[in-house]
PDB file of C-alpha atoms and ligand atoms in Angstrom:
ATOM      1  CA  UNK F  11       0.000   0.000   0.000  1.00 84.00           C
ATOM      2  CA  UNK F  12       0.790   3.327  -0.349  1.00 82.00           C
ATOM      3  CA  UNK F  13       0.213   6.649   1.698  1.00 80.00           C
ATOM      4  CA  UNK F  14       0.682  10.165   0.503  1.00 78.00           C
ATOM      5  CA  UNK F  15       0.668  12.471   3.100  1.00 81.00           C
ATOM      6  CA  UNK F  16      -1.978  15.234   2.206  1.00 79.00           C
ATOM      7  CA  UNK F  17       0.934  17.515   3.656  1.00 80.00           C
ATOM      8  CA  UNK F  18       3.177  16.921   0.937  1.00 81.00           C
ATOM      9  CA  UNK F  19       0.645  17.601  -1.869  1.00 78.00           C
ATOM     10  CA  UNK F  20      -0.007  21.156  -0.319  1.00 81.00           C
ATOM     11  CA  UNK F  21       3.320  21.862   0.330  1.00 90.00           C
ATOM     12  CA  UNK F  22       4.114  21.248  -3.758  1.00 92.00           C
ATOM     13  CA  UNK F  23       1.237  23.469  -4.239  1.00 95.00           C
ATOM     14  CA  UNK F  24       2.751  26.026  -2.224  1.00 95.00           C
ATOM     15  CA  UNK F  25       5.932  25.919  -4.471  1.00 96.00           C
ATOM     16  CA  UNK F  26       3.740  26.490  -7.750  1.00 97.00           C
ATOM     17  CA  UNK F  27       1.828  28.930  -5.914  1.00 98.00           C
ATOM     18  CA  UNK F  28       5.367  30.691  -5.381  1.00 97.00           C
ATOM     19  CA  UNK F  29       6.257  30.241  -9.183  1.00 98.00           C
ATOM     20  CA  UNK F  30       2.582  31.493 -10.822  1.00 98.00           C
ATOM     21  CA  UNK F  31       3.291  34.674  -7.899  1.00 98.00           C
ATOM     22  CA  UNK F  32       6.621  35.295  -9.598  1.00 97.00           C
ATOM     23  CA  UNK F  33       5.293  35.372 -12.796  1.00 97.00           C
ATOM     24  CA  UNK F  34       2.556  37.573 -12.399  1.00 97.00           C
ATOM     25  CA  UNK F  35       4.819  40.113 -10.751  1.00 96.00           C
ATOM     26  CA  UNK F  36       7.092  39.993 -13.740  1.00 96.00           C
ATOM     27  CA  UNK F  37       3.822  41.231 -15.651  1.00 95.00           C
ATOM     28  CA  UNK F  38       3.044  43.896 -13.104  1.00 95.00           C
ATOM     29  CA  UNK F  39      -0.356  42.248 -13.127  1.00 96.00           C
ATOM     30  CA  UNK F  40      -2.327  42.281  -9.793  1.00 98.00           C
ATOM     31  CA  UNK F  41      -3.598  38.582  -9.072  1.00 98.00           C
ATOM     32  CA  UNK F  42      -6.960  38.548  -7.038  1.00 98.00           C
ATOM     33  CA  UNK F  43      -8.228  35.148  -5.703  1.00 98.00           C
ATOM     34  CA  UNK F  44     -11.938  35.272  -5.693  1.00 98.00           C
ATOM     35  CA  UNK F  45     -13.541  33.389  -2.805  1.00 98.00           C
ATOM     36  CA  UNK F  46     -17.230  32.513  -2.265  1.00 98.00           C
ATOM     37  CA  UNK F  47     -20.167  30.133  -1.231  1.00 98.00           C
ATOM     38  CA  UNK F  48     -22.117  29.096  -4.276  1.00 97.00           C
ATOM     39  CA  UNK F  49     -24.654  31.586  -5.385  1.00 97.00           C
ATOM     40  CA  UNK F  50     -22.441  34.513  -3.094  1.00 98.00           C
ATOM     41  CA  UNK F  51     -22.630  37.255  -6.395  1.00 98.00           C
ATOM     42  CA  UNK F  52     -18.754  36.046  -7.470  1.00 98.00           C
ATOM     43  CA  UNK F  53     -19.816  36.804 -11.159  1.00 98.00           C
ATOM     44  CA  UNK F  54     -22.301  39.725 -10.678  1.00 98.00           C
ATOM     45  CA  UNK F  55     -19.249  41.234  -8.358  1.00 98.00           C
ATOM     46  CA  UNK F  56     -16.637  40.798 -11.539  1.00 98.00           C
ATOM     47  CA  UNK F  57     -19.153  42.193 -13.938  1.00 98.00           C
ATOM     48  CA  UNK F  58     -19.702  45.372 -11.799  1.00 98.00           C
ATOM     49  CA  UNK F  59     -15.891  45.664 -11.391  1.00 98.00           C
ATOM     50  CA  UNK F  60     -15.031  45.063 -14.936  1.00 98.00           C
ATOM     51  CA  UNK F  61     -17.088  48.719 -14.999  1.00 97.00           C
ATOM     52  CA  UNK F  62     -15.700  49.828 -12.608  1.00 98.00           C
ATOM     53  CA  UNK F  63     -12.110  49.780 -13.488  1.00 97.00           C
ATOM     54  CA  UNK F  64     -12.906  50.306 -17.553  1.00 96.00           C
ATOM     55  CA  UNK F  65      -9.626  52.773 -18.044  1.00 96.00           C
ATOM     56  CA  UNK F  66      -7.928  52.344 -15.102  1.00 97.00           C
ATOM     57  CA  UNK F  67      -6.916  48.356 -14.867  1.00 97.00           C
ATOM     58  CA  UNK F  68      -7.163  45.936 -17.717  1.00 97.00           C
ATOM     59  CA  UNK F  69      -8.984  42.320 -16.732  1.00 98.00           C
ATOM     60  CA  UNK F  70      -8.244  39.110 -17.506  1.00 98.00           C
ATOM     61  CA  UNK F  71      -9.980  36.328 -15.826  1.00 98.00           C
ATOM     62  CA  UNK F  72      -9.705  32.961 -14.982  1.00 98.00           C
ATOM     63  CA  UNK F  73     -13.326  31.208 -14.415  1.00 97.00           C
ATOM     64  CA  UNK F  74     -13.318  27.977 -11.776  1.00 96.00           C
ATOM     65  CA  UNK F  75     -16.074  25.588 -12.235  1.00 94.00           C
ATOM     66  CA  UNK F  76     -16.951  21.966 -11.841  1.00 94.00           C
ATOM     67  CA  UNK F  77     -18.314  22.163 -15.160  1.00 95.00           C
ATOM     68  CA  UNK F  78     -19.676  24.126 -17.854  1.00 94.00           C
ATOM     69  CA  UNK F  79     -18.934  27.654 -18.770  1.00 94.00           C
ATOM     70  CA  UNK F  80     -21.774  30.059 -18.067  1.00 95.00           C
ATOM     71  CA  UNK F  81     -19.390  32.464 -15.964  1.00 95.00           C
ATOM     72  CA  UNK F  82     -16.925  32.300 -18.899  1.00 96.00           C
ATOM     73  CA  UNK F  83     -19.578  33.339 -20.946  1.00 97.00           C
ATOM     74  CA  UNK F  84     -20.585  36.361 -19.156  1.00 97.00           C
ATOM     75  CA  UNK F  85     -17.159  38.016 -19.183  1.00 97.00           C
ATOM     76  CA  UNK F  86     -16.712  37.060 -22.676  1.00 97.00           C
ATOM     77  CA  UNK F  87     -19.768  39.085 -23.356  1.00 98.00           C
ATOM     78  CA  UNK F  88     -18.722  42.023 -21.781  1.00 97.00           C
ATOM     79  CA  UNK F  89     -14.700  41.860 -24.009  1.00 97.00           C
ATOM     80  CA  UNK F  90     -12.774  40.590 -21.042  1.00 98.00           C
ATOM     81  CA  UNK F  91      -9.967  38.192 -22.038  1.00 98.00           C
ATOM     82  CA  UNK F  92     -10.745  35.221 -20.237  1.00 97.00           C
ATOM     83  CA  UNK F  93     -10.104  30.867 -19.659  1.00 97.00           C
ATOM     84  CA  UNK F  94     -12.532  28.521 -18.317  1.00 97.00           C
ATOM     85  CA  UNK F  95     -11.159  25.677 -15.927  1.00 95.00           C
ATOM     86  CA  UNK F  96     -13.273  22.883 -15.600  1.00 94.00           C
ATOM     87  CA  UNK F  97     -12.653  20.841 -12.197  1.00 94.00           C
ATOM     88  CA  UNK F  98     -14.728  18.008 -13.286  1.00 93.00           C
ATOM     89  CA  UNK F  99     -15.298  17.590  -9.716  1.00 91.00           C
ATOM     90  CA  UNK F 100     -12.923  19.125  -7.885  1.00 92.00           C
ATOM     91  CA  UNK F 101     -13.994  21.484  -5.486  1.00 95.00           C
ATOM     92  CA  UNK F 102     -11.371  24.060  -5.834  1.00 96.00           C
ATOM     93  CA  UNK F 103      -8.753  25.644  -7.925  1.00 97.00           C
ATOM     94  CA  UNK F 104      -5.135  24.357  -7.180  1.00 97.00           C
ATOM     95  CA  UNK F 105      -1.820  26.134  -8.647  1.00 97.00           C
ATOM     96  CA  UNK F 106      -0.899  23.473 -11.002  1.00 97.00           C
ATOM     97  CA  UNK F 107      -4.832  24.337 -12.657  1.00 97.00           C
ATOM     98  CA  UNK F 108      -3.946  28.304 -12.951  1.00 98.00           C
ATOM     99  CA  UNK F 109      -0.021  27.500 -13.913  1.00 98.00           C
ATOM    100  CA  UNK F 110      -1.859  25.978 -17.015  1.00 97.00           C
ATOM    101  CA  UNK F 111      -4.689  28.358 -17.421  1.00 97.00           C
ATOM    102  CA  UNK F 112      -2.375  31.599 -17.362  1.00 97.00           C
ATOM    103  CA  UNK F 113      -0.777  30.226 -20.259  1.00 96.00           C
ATOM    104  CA  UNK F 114      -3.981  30.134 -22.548  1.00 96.00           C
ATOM    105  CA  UNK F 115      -3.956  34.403 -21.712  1.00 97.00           C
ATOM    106  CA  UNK F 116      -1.541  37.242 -22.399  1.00 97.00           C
ATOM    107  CA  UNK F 117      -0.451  38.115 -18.973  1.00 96.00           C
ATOM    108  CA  UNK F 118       1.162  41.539 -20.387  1.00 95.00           C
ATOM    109  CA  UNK F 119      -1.996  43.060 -21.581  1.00 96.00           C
ATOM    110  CA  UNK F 120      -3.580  43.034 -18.229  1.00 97.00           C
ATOM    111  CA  UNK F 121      -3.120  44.923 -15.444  1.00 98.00           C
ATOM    112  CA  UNK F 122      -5.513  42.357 -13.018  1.00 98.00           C
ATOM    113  CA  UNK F 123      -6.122  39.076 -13.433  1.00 98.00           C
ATOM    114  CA  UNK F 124      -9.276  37.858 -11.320  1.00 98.00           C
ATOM    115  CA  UNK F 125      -9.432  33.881 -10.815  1.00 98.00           C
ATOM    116  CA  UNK F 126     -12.735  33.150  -9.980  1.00 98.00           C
ATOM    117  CA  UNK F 127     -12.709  30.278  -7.458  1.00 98.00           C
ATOM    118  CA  UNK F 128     -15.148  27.174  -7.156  1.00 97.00           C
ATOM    119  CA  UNK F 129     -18.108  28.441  -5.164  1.00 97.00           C
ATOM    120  CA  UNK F 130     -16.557  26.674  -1.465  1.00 96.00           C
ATOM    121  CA  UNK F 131     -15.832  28.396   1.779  1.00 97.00           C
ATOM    122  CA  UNK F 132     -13.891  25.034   2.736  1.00 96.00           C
ATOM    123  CA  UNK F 133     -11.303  23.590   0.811  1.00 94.00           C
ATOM    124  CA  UNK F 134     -10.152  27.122  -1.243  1.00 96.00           C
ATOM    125  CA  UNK F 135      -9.174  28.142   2.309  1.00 95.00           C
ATOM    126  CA  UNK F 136      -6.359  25.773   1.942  1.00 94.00           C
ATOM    127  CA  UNK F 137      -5.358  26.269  -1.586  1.00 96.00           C
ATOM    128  CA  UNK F 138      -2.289  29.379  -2.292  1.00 97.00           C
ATOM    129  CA  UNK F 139      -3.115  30.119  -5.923  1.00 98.00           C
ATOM    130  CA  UNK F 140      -0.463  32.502  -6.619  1.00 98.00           C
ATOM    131  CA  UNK F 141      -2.189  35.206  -5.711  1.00 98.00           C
ATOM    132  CA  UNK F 142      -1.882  38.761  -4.280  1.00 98.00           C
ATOM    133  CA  UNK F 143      -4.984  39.199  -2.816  1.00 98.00           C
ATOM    134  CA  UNK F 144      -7.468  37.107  -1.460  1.00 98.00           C
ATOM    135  CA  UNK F 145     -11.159  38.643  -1.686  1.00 98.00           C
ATOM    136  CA  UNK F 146     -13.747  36.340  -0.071  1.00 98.00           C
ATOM    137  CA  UNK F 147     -17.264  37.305  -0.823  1.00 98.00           C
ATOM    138  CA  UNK F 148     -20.547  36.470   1.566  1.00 98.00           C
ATOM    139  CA  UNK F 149     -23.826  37.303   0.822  1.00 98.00           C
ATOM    140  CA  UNK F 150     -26.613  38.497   3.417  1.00 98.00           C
ATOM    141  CA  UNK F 151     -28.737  35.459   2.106  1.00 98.00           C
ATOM    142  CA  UNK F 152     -26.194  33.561   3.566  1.00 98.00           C
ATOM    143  CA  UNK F 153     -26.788  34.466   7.364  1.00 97.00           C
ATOM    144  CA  UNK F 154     -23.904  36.668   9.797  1.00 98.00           C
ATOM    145  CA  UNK F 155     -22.745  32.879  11.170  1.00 98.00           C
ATOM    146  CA  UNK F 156     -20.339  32.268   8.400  1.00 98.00           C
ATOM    147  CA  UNK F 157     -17.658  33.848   9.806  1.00 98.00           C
ATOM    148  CA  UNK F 158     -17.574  32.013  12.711  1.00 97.00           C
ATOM    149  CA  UNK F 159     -18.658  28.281  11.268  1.00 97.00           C
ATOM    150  CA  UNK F 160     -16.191  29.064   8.427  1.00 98.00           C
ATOM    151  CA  UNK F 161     -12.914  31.049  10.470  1.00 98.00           C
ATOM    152  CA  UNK F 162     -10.232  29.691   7.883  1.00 97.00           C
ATOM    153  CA  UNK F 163     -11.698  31.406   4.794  1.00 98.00           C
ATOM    154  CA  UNK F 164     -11.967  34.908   6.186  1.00 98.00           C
ATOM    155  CA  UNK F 165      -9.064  34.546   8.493  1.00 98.00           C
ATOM    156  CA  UNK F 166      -6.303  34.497   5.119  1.00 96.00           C
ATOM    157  CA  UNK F 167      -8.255  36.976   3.083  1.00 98.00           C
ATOM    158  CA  UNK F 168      -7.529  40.526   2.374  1.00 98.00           C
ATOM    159  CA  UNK F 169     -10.572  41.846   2.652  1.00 98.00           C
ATOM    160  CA  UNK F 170     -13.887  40.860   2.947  1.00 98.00           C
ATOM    161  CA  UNK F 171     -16.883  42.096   0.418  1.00 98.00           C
ATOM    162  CA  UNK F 172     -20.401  42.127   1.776  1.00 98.00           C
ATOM    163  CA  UNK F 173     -22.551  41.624  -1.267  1.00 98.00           C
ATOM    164  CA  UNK F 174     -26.535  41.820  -2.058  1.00 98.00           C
ATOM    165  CA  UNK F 175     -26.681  44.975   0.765  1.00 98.00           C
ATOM    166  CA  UNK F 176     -29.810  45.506  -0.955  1.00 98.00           C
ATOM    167  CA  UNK F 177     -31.746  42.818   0.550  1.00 98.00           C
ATOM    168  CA  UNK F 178     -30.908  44.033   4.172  1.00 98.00           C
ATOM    169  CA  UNK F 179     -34.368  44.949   4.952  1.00 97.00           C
ATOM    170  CA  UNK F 180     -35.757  41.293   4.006  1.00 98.00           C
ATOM    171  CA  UNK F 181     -33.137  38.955   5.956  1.00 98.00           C
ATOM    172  CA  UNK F 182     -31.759  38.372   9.485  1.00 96.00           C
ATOM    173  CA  UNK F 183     -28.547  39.707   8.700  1.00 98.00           C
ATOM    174  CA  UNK F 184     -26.400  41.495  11.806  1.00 98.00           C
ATOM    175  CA  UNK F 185     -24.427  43.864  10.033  1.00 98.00           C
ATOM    176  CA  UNK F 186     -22.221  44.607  13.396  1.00 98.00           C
ATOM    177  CA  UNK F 187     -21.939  41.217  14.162  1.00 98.00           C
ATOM    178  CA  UNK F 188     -20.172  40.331  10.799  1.00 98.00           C
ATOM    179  CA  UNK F 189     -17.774  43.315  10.579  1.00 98.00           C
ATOM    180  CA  UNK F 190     -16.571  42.448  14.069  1.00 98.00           C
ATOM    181  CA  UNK F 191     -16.139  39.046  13.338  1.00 98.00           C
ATOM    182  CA  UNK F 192     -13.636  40.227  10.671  1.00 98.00           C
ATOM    183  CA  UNK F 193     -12.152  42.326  12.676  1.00 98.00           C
ATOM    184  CA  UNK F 194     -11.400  39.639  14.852  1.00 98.00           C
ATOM    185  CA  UNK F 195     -10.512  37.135  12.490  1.00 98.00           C
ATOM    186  CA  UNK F 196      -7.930  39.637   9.945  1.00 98.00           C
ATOM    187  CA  UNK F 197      -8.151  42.781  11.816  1.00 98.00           C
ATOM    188  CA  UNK F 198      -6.218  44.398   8.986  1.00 98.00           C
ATOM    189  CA  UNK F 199      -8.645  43.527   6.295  1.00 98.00           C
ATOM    190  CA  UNK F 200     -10.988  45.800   5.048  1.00 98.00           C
ATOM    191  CA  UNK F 201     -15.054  45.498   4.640  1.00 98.00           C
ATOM    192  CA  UNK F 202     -16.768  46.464   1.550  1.00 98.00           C
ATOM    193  CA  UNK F 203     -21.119  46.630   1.588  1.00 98.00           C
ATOM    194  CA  UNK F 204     -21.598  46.035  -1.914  1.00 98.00           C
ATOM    195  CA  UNK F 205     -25.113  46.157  -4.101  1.00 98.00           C
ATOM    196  CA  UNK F 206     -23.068  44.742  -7.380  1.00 98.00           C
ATOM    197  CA  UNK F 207     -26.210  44.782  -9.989  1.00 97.00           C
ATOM    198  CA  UNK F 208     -26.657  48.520  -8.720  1.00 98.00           C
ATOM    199  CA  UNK F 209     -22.970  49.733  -8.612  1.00 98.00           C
ATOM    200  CA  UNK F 210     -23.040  50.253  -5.158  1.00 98.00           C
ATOM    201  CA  UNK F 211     -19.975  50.269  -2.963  1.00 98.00           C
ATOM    202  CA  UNK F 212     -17.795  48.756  -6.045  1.00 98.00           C
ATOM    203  CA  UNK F 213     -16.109  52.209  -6.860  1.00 98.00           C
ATOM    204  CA  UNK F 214     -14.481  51.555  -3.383  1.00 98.00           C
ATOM    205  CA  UNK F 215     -13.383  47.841  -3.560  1.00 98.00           C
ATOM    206  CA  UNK F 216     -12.059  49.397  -7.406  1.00 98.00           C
ATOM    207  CA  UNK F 217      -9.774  52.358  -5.882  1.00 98.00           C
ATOM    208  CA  UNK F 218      -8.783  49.834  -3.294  1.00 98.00           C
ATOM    209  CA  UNK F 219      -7.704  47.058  -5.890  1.00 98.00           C
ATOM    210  CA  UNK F 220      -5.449  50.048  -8.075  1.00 98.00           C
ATOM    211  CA  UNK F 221      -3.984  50.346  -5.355  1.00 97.00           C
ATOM    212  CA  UNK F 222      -2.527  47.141  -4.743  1.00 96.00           C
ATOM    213  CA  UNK F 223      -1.236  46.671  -7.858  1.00 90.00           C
ATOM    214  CA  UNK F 224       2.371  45.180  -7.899  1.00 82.00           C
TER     215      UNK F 224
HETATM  216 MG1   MG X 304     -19.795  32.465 -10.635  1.00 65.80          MG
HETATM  217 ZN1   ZN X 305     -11.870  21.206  -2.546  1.00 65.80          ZN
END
């Protein structure tokens, strides 16, 4: 028989993630690891930003999914240069998957490349894509108890982006409660309340992203 220590797996991930890092900063290009639940507004979010930074950052995106290519789709719709990783399974993105993908887009003619993770507050916790910035979305559907049933997520992002703000007035959602959570959790990491389909609050999470550009 033979045992492979989980361990060792992430630890070779680690080194790819190092290598896909280094190559993005040789492109100046700002590398943004989307997080999310299914259903969180992942998409809806990158369609509002693609607005938002028209003239100031050029996109590419990679799309994450188990299967098909709907999200794909969308940005393709809107001109954004842009691969489609199917998982066939898989429940989250690994280096080795956006060592590959990056090579299907031209890294120099983007300023910010956006991989858009499998919707999973679990497993992408554990996955180092490469990335500059982690962005981990959560919805007020989903209920103010994430951050504490899910600490591992929220606790290695860079910020934390509050999405359907809208719907406030229909769900049990304690606003408070949730930003001191992530206070608690990354106290350095900032909170965006977002309304993506109305362009609310993305201007924000847009300045913030220019900034962090290698
Ligand atoms: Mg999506
Ligand atoms: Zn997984």
């Amino acid at each position: 028989m033979k045992i492979i220590a989980a361990k060792k797996i992430l630890k070779a991930n680690d080194q790819l993630a190092e290598a896909n890092r280094a190559t993005f900063n040789a492109a100046r290009l700002l590398a943004v690891n989307m997080v999310g639940s299914p259903g969180s507004g992942k998409t809806t979010l990158l369609e509002a930003l693609v607005n938002a930074l028209q003239g100031r950052m050029r996109l590419a995106v990679i799309e994450g999914d188990i299967a098909g290519s709907i999200d794909a789709e969308r940005m393709e719709a809107l001109g954004v240069p842009v691969v489609q990783i199917n998982t066939e399974g898989a429940c989250h993105l690994d280096a080795t998957m956006i060592a590959a993908a990056a090579q299907g887009l031209e890294l120099a003619a983007a300023d910010c490349l956006v991989i858009e993770n499998v919707g999973n507050l679990v497993c992408t916790a554990g996955f180092d894509l490469g990335e500059h910035v982690r962005l981990v979305l959560l919805s007020v559907t989903e209920g103010d108890d994430k951050l504490v049933k899910y600490p591992a997520i929220f606790r290695g992002s860079h910020a934390l982006v509050i999405t359907k703000c809208d719907l406030l007035p229909h769900v049990n959602f304690n606003m408070e409660r949730a930003v001191a959570d992530m206070r608690r959790l990354a106290p350095d990491a900032p909170v965006f309340q977002v309304c993506a389909p109305r362009q609310e609050g993305v201007a924000e999470l847009a300045d913030w992203l220019v900034q962090r550009r290698p």
